[in-house]
């Protein structure tokens, strides 16, 4: 077992080194694709956001090839509404998704909404979704390649990273030489004690290969934490129960993180590491008191990494720009250089209220590192002319 563990660690370390080198030294091409990775109820449990306990080597690597946004927010702290904003670019009260999509809740976006996958599909881009979708109706959010909770167990398509890896590989085989838009909705690190208590409060036992009857995910090497060591967020009471929950949450984050590593490896294997805009975020805050579903900072603040192969000079920087998940649609349209369609919703013309994040990637004046304070001050002397073109990157 120890030998297997060492082999696994060595294998992943080799992957990380290979990606780092390939990310750095290959030139971007004229082809353009998009990969969006959305975690479910994830927060800032990563070294990317200064959590030194929860180990996320693959997210760390992606962050080194990204601009890391420190002030990204969803417009609503609930799953389906937030995902509808990611995929429509319209706030939940404008696109109609006021509540959860599934089961008795039965919320849907308005029939006339022109979602991102619909716009891209009409433009000839091959669209795919793997994992959690949780929005509808289908004709508003159509994908050419759809492997979701609607045709799979959400555990398999959202948490079984070996299965996800195979679905990603099949997507790339089917996309052929067409430009693509791939949206991957991990179900980790969502709670699951309400539906599968036998798998632990965060499904941390699912596929661990240890617990009888929970299966085995070959690509996952679970990472376990002592509750005494976890970092309890300031908004959560520091109790033994909370610490045990956070330790379980961290273990499922190891599955999310290793799943992201597998997805990036498939992207590399398909030859698209250097022509693909990659975004990583979450839909809402962590499922703890004051987090998910609350109109407080911990419910609305989201991790956001944007890795553009066309902005390598900005990699590794952090941004204090105030941005929103509503920025994702205009960002993807900007990347593909596609216009937002003219149409009406409830008899009113629809316009996107937010803007592209690609401008923010270039707005180095607002980056903290490695740009020094002196650097920022010198650029601030030309703030007036700068602000006319990138005001949204300063504040919203
Ligand atoms: Ca969620």
mmCIF file of C-alpha atoms and ligand atoms in Angstrom:
data_model
loop_
_atom_site.group_PDB
_atom_site.id
_atom_site.type_symbol
_atom_site.label_atom_id
_atom_site.label_comp_id
_atom_site.label_asym_id
_atom_site.label_seq_id
_atom_site.Cartn_x
_atom_site.Cartn_y
_atom_site.Cartn_z
ATOM 1 C CA UNK A 1 0.000 0.000 0.000
ATOM 2 C CA UNK A 2 2.838 2.365 0.891
ATOM 3 C CA UNK A 3 4.517 1.605 -2.440
ATOM 4 C CA UNK A 4 1.254 2.313 -4.289
ATOM 5 C CA UNK A 5 0.920 5.591 -2.426
ATOM 6 C CA UNK A 6 4.444 6.642 -3.322
ATOM 7 C CA UNK A 7 3.824 5.682 -6.938
ATOM 8 C CA UNK A 8 0.624 7.750 -6.993
ATOM 9 C CA UNK A 9 2.289 10.781 -5.459
ATOM 10 C CA UNK A 10 5.256 10.495 -7.810
ATOM 11 C CA UNK A 11 2.916 10.174 -10.796
ATOM 12 C CA UNK A 12 0.988 13.308 -9.807
ATOM 13 C CA UNK A 13 4.161 15.239 -9.153
ATOM 14 C CA UNK A 14 5.353 14.350 -12.653
ATOM 15 C CA UNK A 15 2.003 15.533 -14.088
ATOM 16 C CA UNK A 16 2.291 18.820 -12.214
ATOM 17 C CA UNK A 17 5.814 19.453 -13.486
ATOM 18 C CA UNK A 18 4.831 18.539 -17.058
ATOM 19 C CA UNK A 19 1.812 20.883 -16.996
ATOM 20 C CA UNK A 20 3.842 23.708 -15.535
ATOM 21 C CA UNK A 21 6.448 23.430 -18.273
ATOM 22 C CA UNK A 22 3.874 23.070 -21.042
ATOM 23 C CA UNK A 23 1.807 25.974 -19.742
ATOM 24 C CA UNK A 24 4.850 28.194 -19.704
ATOM 25 C CA UNK A 25 6.660 27.452 -22.915
ATOM 26 C CA UNK A 26 4.121 26.601 -25.580
ATOM 27 C CA UNK A 27 2.779 29.396 -27.756
ATOM 28 C CA UNK A 28 -0.901 30.106 -28.073
ATOM 29 C CA UNK A 29 -2.574 29.371 -31.374
ATOM 30 C CA UNK A 30 -5.367 31.029 -33.315
ATOM 31 C CA UNK A 31 -7.809 28.351 -32.118
ATOM 32 C CA UNK A 32 -10.000 29.356 -29.207
ATOM 33 C CA UNK A 33 -11.862 27.173 -26.735
ATOM 34 C CA UNK A 34 -13.332 27.563 -23.260
ATOM 35 C CA UNK A 35 -13.317 25.297 -20.209
ATOM 36 C CA UNK A 36 -15.376 26.336 -17.183
ATOM 37 C CA UNK A 37 -15.045 24.352 -13.964
ATOM 38 C CA UNK A 38 -17.706 25.011 -11.341
ATOM 39 C CA UNK A 39 -17.356 23.480 -7.888
ATOM 40 C CA UNK A 40 -20.455 22.934 -5.765
ATOM 41 C CA UNK A 41 -20.533 24.949 -2.529
ATOM 42 C CA UNK A 42 -16.748 25.419 -2.559
ATOM 43 C CA UNK A 43 -15.202 28.338 -0.770
ATOM 44 C CA UNK A 44 -11.626 29.382 -0.158
ATOM 45 C CA UNK A 45 -10.225 26.142 1.274
ATOM 46 C CA UNK A 46 -7.027 26.198 -0.740
ATOM 47 C CA UNK A 47 -3.504 27.575 -0.558
ATOM 48 C CA UNK A 48 -4.612 29.766 -3.452
ATOM 49 C CA UNK A 49 -6.606 31.706 -0.870
ATOM 50 C CA UNK A 50 -4.166 31.305 2.011
ATOM 51 C CA UNK A 51 -5.560 28.175 3.617
ATOM 52 C CA UNK A 52 -2.359 26.314 4.490
ATOM 53 C CA UNK A 53 -4.093 23.168 5.766
ATOM 54 C CA UNK A 54 -6.352 21.954 2.940
ATOM 55 C CA UNK A 55 -3.999 20.647 0.268
ATOM 56 C CA UNK A 56 -4.938 21.518 -3.331
ATOM 57 C CA UNK A 57 -1.844 21.044 -5.526
ATOM 58 C CA UNK A 58 -3.762 21.057 -8.811
ATOM 59 C CA UNK A 59 -5.700 24.215 -8.009
ATOM 60 C CA UNK A 60 -2.431 25.773 -6.890
ATOM 61 C CA UNK A 61 -0.903 25.002 -10.264
ATOM 62 C CA UNK A 62 -3.896 26.368 -12.128
ATOM 63 C CA UNK A 63 -3.661 29.520 -10.007
ATOM 64 C CA UNK A 64 -0.040 29.969 -11.023
ATOM 65 C CA UNK A 65 -1.264 30.032 -14.639
ATOM 66 C CA UNK A 66 -4.160 32.376 -13.827
ATOM 67 C CA UNK A 67 -5.159 35.730 -12.487
ATOM 68 C CA UNK A 68 -6.668 35.051 -9.050
ATOM 69 C CA UNK A 69 -9.622 37.278 -8.216
ATOM 70 C CA UNK A 70 -10.006 38.113 -4.541
ATOM 71 C CA UNK A 71 -13.308 39.954 -4.809
ATOM 72 C CA UNK A 72 -15.578 37.778 -6.944
ATOM 73 C CA UNK A 73 -19.224 37.388 -5.987
ATOM 74 C CA UNK A 74 -22.311 35.545 -7.110
ATOM 75 C CA UNK A 75 -25.503 37.574 -7.386
ATOM 76 C CA UNK A 76 -27.418 34.901 -5.441
ATOM 77 C CA UNK A 77 -26.312 32.370 -2.858
ATOM 78 C CA UNK A 78 -28.246 29.370 -4.109
ATOM 79 C CA UNK A 79 -27.376 26.630 -6.549
ATOM 80 C CA UNK A 80 -29.779 26.802 -9.525
ATOM 81 C CA UNK A 81 -30.203 30.583 -9.486
ATOM 82 C CA UNK A 82 -26.426 31.085 -9.351
ATOM 83 C CA UNK A 83 -25.800 28.576 -12.137
ATOM 84 C CA UNK A 84 -28.462 30.292 -14.239
ATOM 85 C CA UNK A 85 -26.530 33.552 -13.909
ATOM 86 C CA UNK A 86 -23.283 31.826 -14.910
ATOM 87 C CA UNK A 87 -24.897 30.390 -18.032
ATOM 88 C CA UNK A 88 -27.193 33.270 -19.004
ATOM 89 C CA UNK A 89 -25.290 36.374 -17.911
ATOM 90 C CA UNK A 90 -28.574 37.684 -16.497
ATOM 91 C CA UNK A 91 -29.404 38.030 -12.788
ATOM 92 C CA UNK A 92 -31.760 35.364 -11.493
ATOM 93 C CA UNK A 93 -34.688 37.777 -11.235
ATOM 94 C CA UNK A 94 -34.196 38.687 -14.906
ATOM 95 C CA UNK A 95 -33.717 35.187 -16.319
ATOM 96 C CA UNK A 96 -36.531 33.737 -14.196
ATOM 97 C CA UNK A 97 -34.638 31.168 -12.112
ATOM 98 C CA UNK A 98 -35.789 32.384 -8.708
ATOM 99 C CA UNK A 99 -35.250 29.062 -6.943
ATOM 100 C CA UNK A 100 -33.994 25.507 -7.259
ATOM 101 C CA UNK A 101 -34.681 23.702 -10.504
ATOM 102 C CA UNK A 102 -35.157 20.123 -9.332
ATOM 103 C CA UNK A 103 -38.111 18.216 -7.984
ATOM 104 C CA UNK A 104 -40.927 20.096 -6.260
ATOM 105 C CA UNK A 105 -39.152 23.455 -6.497
ATOM 106 C CA UNK A 106 -39.501 23.346 -10.275
ATOM 107 C CA UNK A 107 -38.005 26.725 -11.104
ATOM 108 C CA UNK A 108 -36.982 27.428 -14.692
ATOM 109 C CA UNK A 109 -35.590 30.291 -16.698
ATOM 110 C CA UNK A 110 -37.940 32.115 -19.027
ATOM 111 C CA UNK A 111 -38.434 30.405 -22.390
ATOM 112 C CA UNK A 112 -37.015 33.332 -24.362
ATOM 113 C CA UNK A 113 -33.673 33.556 -22.540
ATOM 114 C CA UNK A 114 -30.705 33.264 -24.895
ATOM 115 C CA UNK A 115 -28.232 31.348 -22.777
ATOM 116 C CA UNK A 116 -24.533 31.025 -23.386
ATOM 117 C CA UNK A 117 -24.688 27.410 -24.679
ATOM 118 C CA UNK A 118 -27.530 28.404 -27.020
ATOM 119 C CA UNK A 119 -25.589 31.377 -28.411
ATOM 120 C CA UNK A 120 -22.425 29.312 -28.823
ATOM 121 C CA UNK A 121 -24.266 26.380 -30.381
ATOM 122 C CA UNK A 122 -25.786 28.744 -32.966
ATOM 123 C CA UNK A 123 -22.282 30.023 -33.703
ATOM 124 C CA UNK A 124 -21.035 26.526 -34.558
ATOM 125 C CA UNK A 125 -19.125 25.936 -31.339
ATOM 126 C CA UNK A 126 -19.311 22.419 -29.910
ATOM 127 C CA UNK A 127 -20.862 22.682 -26.460
ATOM 128 C CA UNK A 128 -20.629 20.180 -23.638
ATOM 129 C CA UNK A 129 -21.655 19.806 -20.028
ATOM 130 C CA UNK A 130 -20.401 17.133 -17.641
ATOM 131 C CA UNK A 131 -21.668 16.850 -14.072
ATOM 132 C CA UNK A 132 -24.134 19.031 -12.265
ATOM 133 C CA UNK A 133 -26.421 21.102 -14.494
ATOM 134 C CA UNK A 134 -29.360 21.996 -12.233
ATOM 135 C CA UNK A 135 -30.885 24.549 -14.597
ATOM 136 C CA UNK A 136 -33.628 24.377 -17.191
ATOM 137 C CA UNK A 137 -35.609 24.126 -19.310
ATOM 138 C CA UNK A 138 -33.561 22.043 -21.688
ATOM 139 C CA UNK A 139 -34.319 24.213 -24.720
ATOM 140 C CA UNK A 140 -32.994 27.287 -22.919
ATOM 141 C CA UNK A 141 -29.790 25.518 -21.847
ATOM 142 C CA UNK A 142 -29.054 23.041 -24.680
ATOM 143 C CA UNK A 143 -25.692 21.315 -24.977
ATOM 144 C CA UNK A 144 -24.443 19.150 -27.850
ATOM 145 C CA UNK A 145 -22.817 16.789 -25.365
ATOM 146 C CA UNK A 146 -24.689 16.391 -22.102
ATOM 147 C CA UNK A 147 -23.705 13.978 -19.324
ATOM 148 C CA UNK A 148 -25.420 15.266 -16.205
ATOM 149 C CA UNK A 149 -27.690 14.329 -13.314
ATOM 150 C CA UNK A 150 -30.464 14.164 -15.909
ATOM 151 C CA UNK A 151 -29.041 10.955 -17.420
ATOM 152 C CA UNK A 152 -26.664 9.722 -14.671
ATOM 153 C CA UNK A 153 -26.396 9.349 -10.920
ATOM 154 C CA UNK A 154 -25.097 12.698 -9.661
ATOM 155 C CA UNK A 155 -22.590 10.782 -7.532
ATOM 156 C CA UNK A 156 -21.100 9.177 -10.627
ATOM 157 C CA UNK A 157 -21.095 12.180 -12.913
ATOM 158 C CA UNK A 158 -20.276 14.735 -10.216
ATOM 159 C CA UNK A 159 -17.939 12.989 -7.765
ATOM 160 C CA UNK A 160 -16.474 9.902 -9.476
ATOM 161 C CA UNK A 161 -13.413 11.589 -10.943
ATOM 162 C CA UNK A 162 -12.401 8.509 -12.920
ATOM 163 C CA UNK A 163 -15.786 8.506 -14.638
ATOM 164 C CA UNK A 164 -15.565 12.279 -15.175
ATOM 165 C CA UNK A 165 -12.132 11.841 -16.745
ATOM 166 C CA UNK A 166 -13.549 9.296 -19.216
ATOM 167 C CA UNK A 167 -16.470 11.589 -20.083
ATOM 168 C CA UNK A 168 -14.083 14.471 -20.704
ATOM 169 C CA UNK A 169 -11.973 12.283 -22.984
ATOM 170 C CA UNK A 170 -15.070 11.273 -24.937
ATOM 171 C CA UNK A 171 -16.078 14.937 -25.271
ATOM 172 C CA UNK A 172 -12.742 15.786 -26.855
ATOM 173 C CA UNK A 173 -13.047 12.817 -29.211
ATOM 174 C CA UNK A 174 -16.474 14.031 -30.315
ATOM 175 C CA UNK A 175 -15.544 17.707 -30.601
ATOM 176 C CA UNK A 176 -12.971 16.758 -33.207
ATOM 177 C CA UNK A 177 -11.441 19.918 -34.678
ATOM 178 C CA UNK A 178 -14.359 22.225 -33.821
ATOM 179 C CA UNK A 179 -13.918 25.022 -31.292
ATOM 180 C CA UNK A 180 -15.504 23.944 -28.033
ATOM 181 C CA UNK A 181 -17.127 25.186 -24.859
ATOM 182 C CA UNK A 182 -16.961 22.647 -22.032
ATOM 183 C CA UNK A 183 -18.674 23.239 -18.673
ATOM 184 C CA UNK A 184 -17.823 20.827 -15.878
ATOM 185 C CA UNK A 185 -19.966 20.898 -12.755
ATOM 186 C CA UNK A 186 -18.285 18.969 -9.957
ATOM 187 C CA UNK A 187 -20.690 17.955 -7.177
ATOM 188 C CA UNK A 188 -17.845 18.101 -4.639
ATOM 189 C CA UNK A 189 -17.601 19.515 -2.030
ATOM 190 C CA UNK A 190 -21.370 19.616 -1.545
ATOM 191 C CA UNK A 191 -22.857 18.012 1.582
ATOM 192 C CA UNK A 192 -24.595 14.662 1.187
ATOM 193 C CA UNK A 193 -25.554 13.631 4.708
ATOM 194 C CA UNK A 194 -29.189 14.433 3.950
ATOM 195 C CA UNK A 195 -29.391 12.005 1.014
ATOM 196 C CA UNK A 196 -26.593 9.477 1.635
ATOM 197 C CA UNK A 197 -25.717 9.514 5.335
ATOM 198 C CA UNK A 198 -23.884 6.207 4.893
ATOM 199 C CA UNK A 199 -21.300 8.063 2.769
ATOM 200 C CA UNK A 200 -20.484 10.678 5.406
ATOM 201 C CA UNK A 201 -21.593 14.275 5.791
ATOM 202 C CA UNK A 202 -19.761 15.343 2.589
ATOM 203 C CA UNK A 203 -19.778 11.998 0.740
ATOM 204 C CA UNK A 204 -16.156 11.688 1.790
ATOM 205 C CA UNK A 205 -16.516 7.897 1.974
ATOM 206 C CA UNK A 206 -17.873 7.563 -1.577
ATOM 207 C CA UNK A 207 -15.354 5.609 -3.604
ATOM 208 C CA UNK A 208 -12.667 5.708 -0.922
ATOM 209 C CA UNK A 209 -11.906 1.998 -1.347
ATOM 210 C CA UNK A 210 -11.969 1.563 2.421
ATOM 211 C CA UNK A 211 -15.593 1.742 3.460
ATOM 212 C CA UNK A 212 -17.535 -1.381 2.549
ATOM 213 C CA UNK A 213 -20.174 -0.881 -0.106
ATOM 214 C CA UNK A 214 -19.103 2.607 -1.172
ATOM 215 C CA UNK A 215 -17.133 1.563 -4.232
ATOM 216 C CA UNK A 216 -13.676 2.567 -5.385
ATOM 217 C CA UNK A 217 -12.588 5.526 -7.497
ATOM 218 C CA UNK A 218 -9.244 4.416 -8.973
ATOM 219 C CA UNK A 219 -7.950 7.924 -9.669
ATOM 220 C CA UNK A 220 -8.698 9.325 -6.212
ATOM 221 C CA UNK A 221 -6.190 9.242 -3.397
ATOM 222 C CA UNK A 222 -8.201 10.530 -0.412
ATOM 223 C CA UNK A 223 -6.445 13.012 1.847
ATOM 224 C CA UNK A 224 -7.515 12.873 5.480
ATOM 225 C CA UNK A 225 -7.316 15.611 8.093
ATOM 226 C CA UNK A 226 -7.333 15.738 11.856
ATOM 227 C CA UNK A 227 -10.244 17.946 13.000
ATOM 228 C CA UNK A 228 -7.819 19.621 15.412
ATOM 229 C CA UNK A 229 -5.797 20.921 12.461
ATOM 230 C CA UNK A 230 -8.526 22.441 10.254
ATOM 231 C CA UNK A 231 -9.070 26.157 9.879
ATOM 232 C CA UNK A 232 -12.465 27.174 11.205
ATOM 233 C CA UNK A 233 -13.773 30.177 9.252
ATOM 234 C CA UNK A 234 -14.533 33.274 11.316
ATOM 235 C CA UNK A 235 -18.262 32.911 10.665
ATOM 236 C CA UNK A 236 -18.537 29.308 11.924
ATOM 237 C CA UNK A 237 -18.708 28.460 15.648
ATOM 238 C CA UNK A 238 -15.515 26.668 16.670
ATOM 239 C CA UNK A 239 -17.011 23.432 18.008
ATOM 240 C CA UNK A 240 -15.905 19.780 17.758
ATOM 241 C CA UNK A 241 -18.863 19.096 15.435
ATOM 242 C CA UNK A 242 -17.882 21.946 13.118
ATOM 243 C CA UNK A 243 -14.262 20.777 13.058
ATOM 244 C CA UNK A 244 -15.304 17.214 12.178
ATOM 245 C CA UNK A 245 -17.473 18.573 9.363
ATOM 246 C CA UNK A 246 -14.660 20.726 8.000
ATOM 247 C CA UNK A 247 -12.233 17.774 8.053
ATOM 248 C CA UNK A 248 -14.737 15.792 5.956
ATOM 249 C CA UNK A 249 -15.189 18.794 3.659
ATOM 250 C CA UNK A 250 -11.423 18.986 3.130
ATOM 251 C CA UNK A 251 -11.316 15.293 2.144
ATOM 252 C CA UNK A 252 -13.904 15.846 -0.579
ATOM 253 C CA UNK A 253 -11.954 18.891 -1.706
ATOM 254 C CA UNK A 254 -9.050 16.504 -2.307
ATOM 255 C CA UNK A 255 -11.354 14.648 -4.713
ATOM 256 C CA UNK A 256 -12.346 17.896 -6.413
ATOM 257 C CA UNK A 257 -8.717 18.976 -6.674
ATOM 258 C CA UNK A 258 -7.513 15.680 -8.109
ATOM 259 C CA UNK A 259 -10.490 15.718 -10.496
ATOM 260 C CA UNK A 260 -9.401 19.128 -11.745
ATOM 261 C CA UNK A 261 -5.931 17.682 -12.301
ATOM 262 C CA UNK A 262 -7.424 14.884 -14.386
ATOM 263 C CA UNK A 263 -9.499 17.311 -16.459
ATOM 264 C CA UNK A 264 -6.445 19.459 -17.156
ATOM 265 C CA UNK A 265 -4.518 16.338 -18.118
ATOM 266 C CA UNK A 266 -7.238 15.416 -20.633
ATOM 267 C CA UNK A 267 -7.128 18.966 -21.972
ATOM 268 C CA UNK A 268 -3.386 18.581 -22.438
ATOM 269 C CA UNK A 269 -3.745 15.139 -24.034
ATOM 270 C CA UNK A 270 -6.257 16.556 -26.502
ATOM 271 C CA UNK A 271 -3.775 19.258 -27.463
ATOM 272 C CA UNK A 272 -5.767 22.182 -26.092
ATOM 273 C CA UNK A 273 -3.742 23.334 -23.112
ATOM 274 C CA UNK A 274 -2.642 26.418 -24.980
ATOM 275 C CA UNK A 275 -5.701 27.547 -26.865
ATOM 276 C CA UNK A 276 -8.266 27.292 -24.092
ATOM 277 C CA UNK A 277 -9.543 29.931 -21.699
ATOM 278 C CA UNK A 278 -9.996 28.211 -18.316
ATOM 279 C CA UNK A 279 -12.192 29.529 -15.528
ATOM 280 C CA UNK A 280 -12.614 27.998 -12.082
ATOM 281 C CA UNK A 281 -15.260 29.138 -9.621
ATOM 282 C CA UNK A 282 -18.067 27.965 -7.356
ATOM 283 C CA UNK A 283 -21.809 28.584 -7.352
ATOM 284 C CA UNK A 284 -22.334 29.720 -3.754
ATOM 285 C CA UNK A 285 -20.739 29.868 -0.315
ATOM 286 C CA UNK A 286 -19.839 26.898 1.849
ATOM 287 C CA UNK A 287 -22.709 24.990 3.521
ATOM 288 C CA UNK A 288 -22.131 26.249 7.031
ATOM 289 C CA UNK A 289 -23.906 28.822 9.214
ATOM 290 C CA UNK A 290 -23.796 32.257 7.549
ATOM 291 C CA UNK A 291 -22.552 30.683 4.308
ATOM 292 C CA UNK A 292 -24.689 29.182 1.523
ATOM 293 C CA UNK A 293 -28.131 30.820 1.087
ATOM 294 C CA UNK A 294 -27.158 33.806 3.240
ATOM 295 C CA UNK A 295 -26.850 37.343 1.993
ATOM 296 C CA UNK A 296 -23.573 37.725 3.843
ATOM 297 C CA UNK A 297 -20.091 37.823 2.434
ATOM 298 C CA UNK A 298 -19.453 34.094 3.171
ATOM 299 C CA UNK A 299 -22.586 33.196 1.226
ATOM 300 C CA UNK A 300 -21.836 35.314 -1.815
ATOM 301 C CA UNK A 301 -18.037 35.500 -2.154
ATOM 302 C CA UNK A 302 -16.574 33.002 -4.628
ATOM 303 C CA UNK A 303 -13.160 31.767 -5.668
ATOM 304 C CA UNK A 304 -12.385 32.787 -9.233
ATOM 305 C CA UNK A 305 -9.370 31.835 -11.322
ATOM 306 C CA UNK A 306 -9.072 32.966 -14.939
ATOM 307 C CA UNK A 307 -6.326 31.345 -16.997
ATOM 308 C CA UNK A 308 -5.888 32.871 -20.428
ATOM 309 C CA UNK A 309 -3.120 31.591 -22.718
ATOM 310 C CA UNK A 310 -3.234 35.015 -24.365
ATOM 311 C CA UNK A 311 -2.346 36.791 -21.111
ATOM 312 C CA UNK A 312 0.623 34.815 -19.828
ATOM 313 C CA UNK A 313 2.338 37.985 -18.680
ATOM 314 C CA UNK A 314 -0.436 38.359 -16.081
ATOM 315 C CA UNK A 315 -0.215 34.813 -14.719
ATOM 316 C CA UNK A 316 0.362 34.470 -11.027
ATOM 317 C CA UNK A 317 -1.064 37.880 -10.208
ATOM 318 C CA UNK A 318 -3.998 38.604 -7.980
ATOM 319 C CA UNK A 319 -6.747 41.102 -8.691
ATOM 320 C CA UNK A 320 -8.717 43.209 -6.248
ATOM 321 C CA UNK A 321 -11.227 44.157 -8.951
ATOM 322 C CA UNK A 322 -14.807 43.749 -7.847
ATOM 323 C CA UNK A 323 -16.204 41.153 -10.252
ATOM 324 C CA UNK A 324 -19.252 38.932 -10.557
ATOM 325 C CA UNK A 325 -20.183 35.537 -11.923
ATOM 326 C CA UNK A 326 -22.397 37.597 -14.249
ATOM 327 C CA UNK A 327 -19.145 38.558 -15.961
ATOM 328 C CA UNK A 328 -18.625 35.024 -17.249
ATOM 329 C CA UNK A 329 -20.991 35.225 -20.249
ATOM 330 C CA UNK A 330 -19.539 38.509 -21.572
ATOM 331 C CA UNK A 331 -16.051 37.103 -20.968
ATOM 332 C CA UNK A 332 -16.701 33.975 -23.013
ATOM 333 C CA UNK A 333 -18.379 35.982 -25.792
ATOM 334 C CA UNK A 334 -15.412 38.360 -25.804
ATOM 335 C CA UNK A 335 -13.030 35.391 -26.008
ATOM 336 C CA UNK A 336 -14.885 33.987 -29.028
ATOM 337 C CA UNK A 337 -15.473 37.525 -30.374
ATOM 338 C CA UNK A 338 -19.197 36.908 -30.616
ATOM 339 C CA UNK A 339 -21.899 39.569 -30.076
ATOM 340 C CA UNK A 340 -24.709 39.182 -27.571
ATOM 341 C CA UNK A 341 -27.949 38.762 -29.559
ATOM 342 C CA UNK A 342 -30.612 41.454 -29.751
ATOM 343 C CA UNK A 343 -33.905 40.208 -28.316
ATOM 344 C CA UNK A 344 -36.674 41.010 -25.871
ATOM 345 C CA UNK A 345 -37.632 39.405 -22.594
ATOM 346 C CA UNK A 346 -41.023 40.247 -21.082
ATOM 347 C CA UNK A 347 -41.348 42.951 -23.762
ATOM 348 C CA UNK A 348 -38.085 44.619 -22.749
ATOM 349 C CA UNK A 349 -34.829 44.657 -24.670
ATOM 350 C CA UNK A 350 -32.188 42.522 -23.010
ATOM 351 C CA UNK A 351 -28.680 43.796 -22.444
ATOM 352 C CA UNK A 352 -25.861 42.315 -20.412
ATOM 353 C CA UNK A 353 -25.176 44.500 -17.408
ATOM 354 C CA UNK A 354 -21.709 43.183 -16.645
ATOM 355 C CA UNK A 355 -18.530 43.051 -18.713
ATOM 356 C CA UNK A 356 -15.618 40.984 -19.850
ATOM 357 C CA UNK A 357 -12.976 39.832 -17.414
ATOM 358 C CA UNK A 358 -10.388 39.833 -20.194
ATOM 359 C CA UNK A 359 -10.091 43.595 -19.727
ATOM 360 C CA UNK A 360 -9.445 43.040 -16.037
ATOM 361 C CA UNK A 361 -6.632 40.626 -16.892
ATOM 362 C CA UNK A 362 -4.915 43.481 -18.661
ATOM 363 C CA UNK A 363 -5.636 46.016 -15.928
ATOM 364 C CA UNK A 364 -2.404 45.349 -14.097
ATOM 365 C CA UNK A 365 -2.814 48.577 -12.139
ATOM 366 C CA UNK A 366 -5.254 46.681 -9.974
ATOM 367 C CA UNK A 367 -3.041 43.664 -9.437
ATOM 368 C CA UNK A 368 -1.267 43.433 -6.107
ATOM 369 C CA UNK A 369 1.565 41.117 -7.028
ATOM 370 C CA UNK A 370 4.182 41.279 -8.375
ATOM 371 C CA UNK A 371 3.328 44.876 -9.285
ATOM 372 C CA UNK A 372 4.653 47.018 -6.436
ATOM 373 C CA UNK A 373 2.908 49.929 -4.801
ATOM 374 C CA UNK A 374 5.230 52.265 -6.681
ATOM 375 C CA UNK A 375 4.268 50.570 -9.917
ATOM 376 C CA UNK A 376 0.599 51.006 -9.152
ATOM 377 C CA UNK A 377 1.070 54.662 -8.190
ATOM 378 C CA UNK A 378 2.913 55.471 -11.397
ATOM 379 C CA UNK A 379 0.153 53.940 -13.465
ATOM 380 C CA UNK A 380 -2.472 55.729 -11.408
ATOM 381 C CA UNK A 381 -1.230 59.015 -12.798
ATOM 382 C CA UNK A 382 -2.989 58.091 -16.024
ATOM 383 C CA UNK A 383 -6.067 56.787 -14.265
ATOM 384 C CA UNK A 384 -8.501 59.104 -16.017
ATOM 385 C CA UNK A 385 -7.749 57.878 -19.506
ATOM 386 C CA UNK A 386 -7.487 54.309 -18.269
ATOM 387 C CA UNK A 387 -10.799 54.418 -16.456
ATOM 388 C CA UNK A 388 -12.707 55.397 -19.562
ATOM 389 C CA UNK A 389 -11.956 52.040 -21.114
ATOM 390 C CA UNK A 390 -11.922 49.716 -18.109
ATOM 391 C CA UNK A 391 -14.081 51.360 -15.478
ATOM 392 C CA UNK A 392 -15.786 48.109 -14.561
ATOM 393 C CA UNK A 393 -12.474 46.635 -13.499
ATOM 394 C CA UNK A 394 -12.112 49.351 -10.889
ATOM 395 C CA UNK A 395 -15.466 48.992 -9.220
ATOM 396 C CA UNK A 396 -19.061 48.079 -9.865
HETATM 397 CA CA1 LIG B 1 -24.301 24.734 -4.762
#
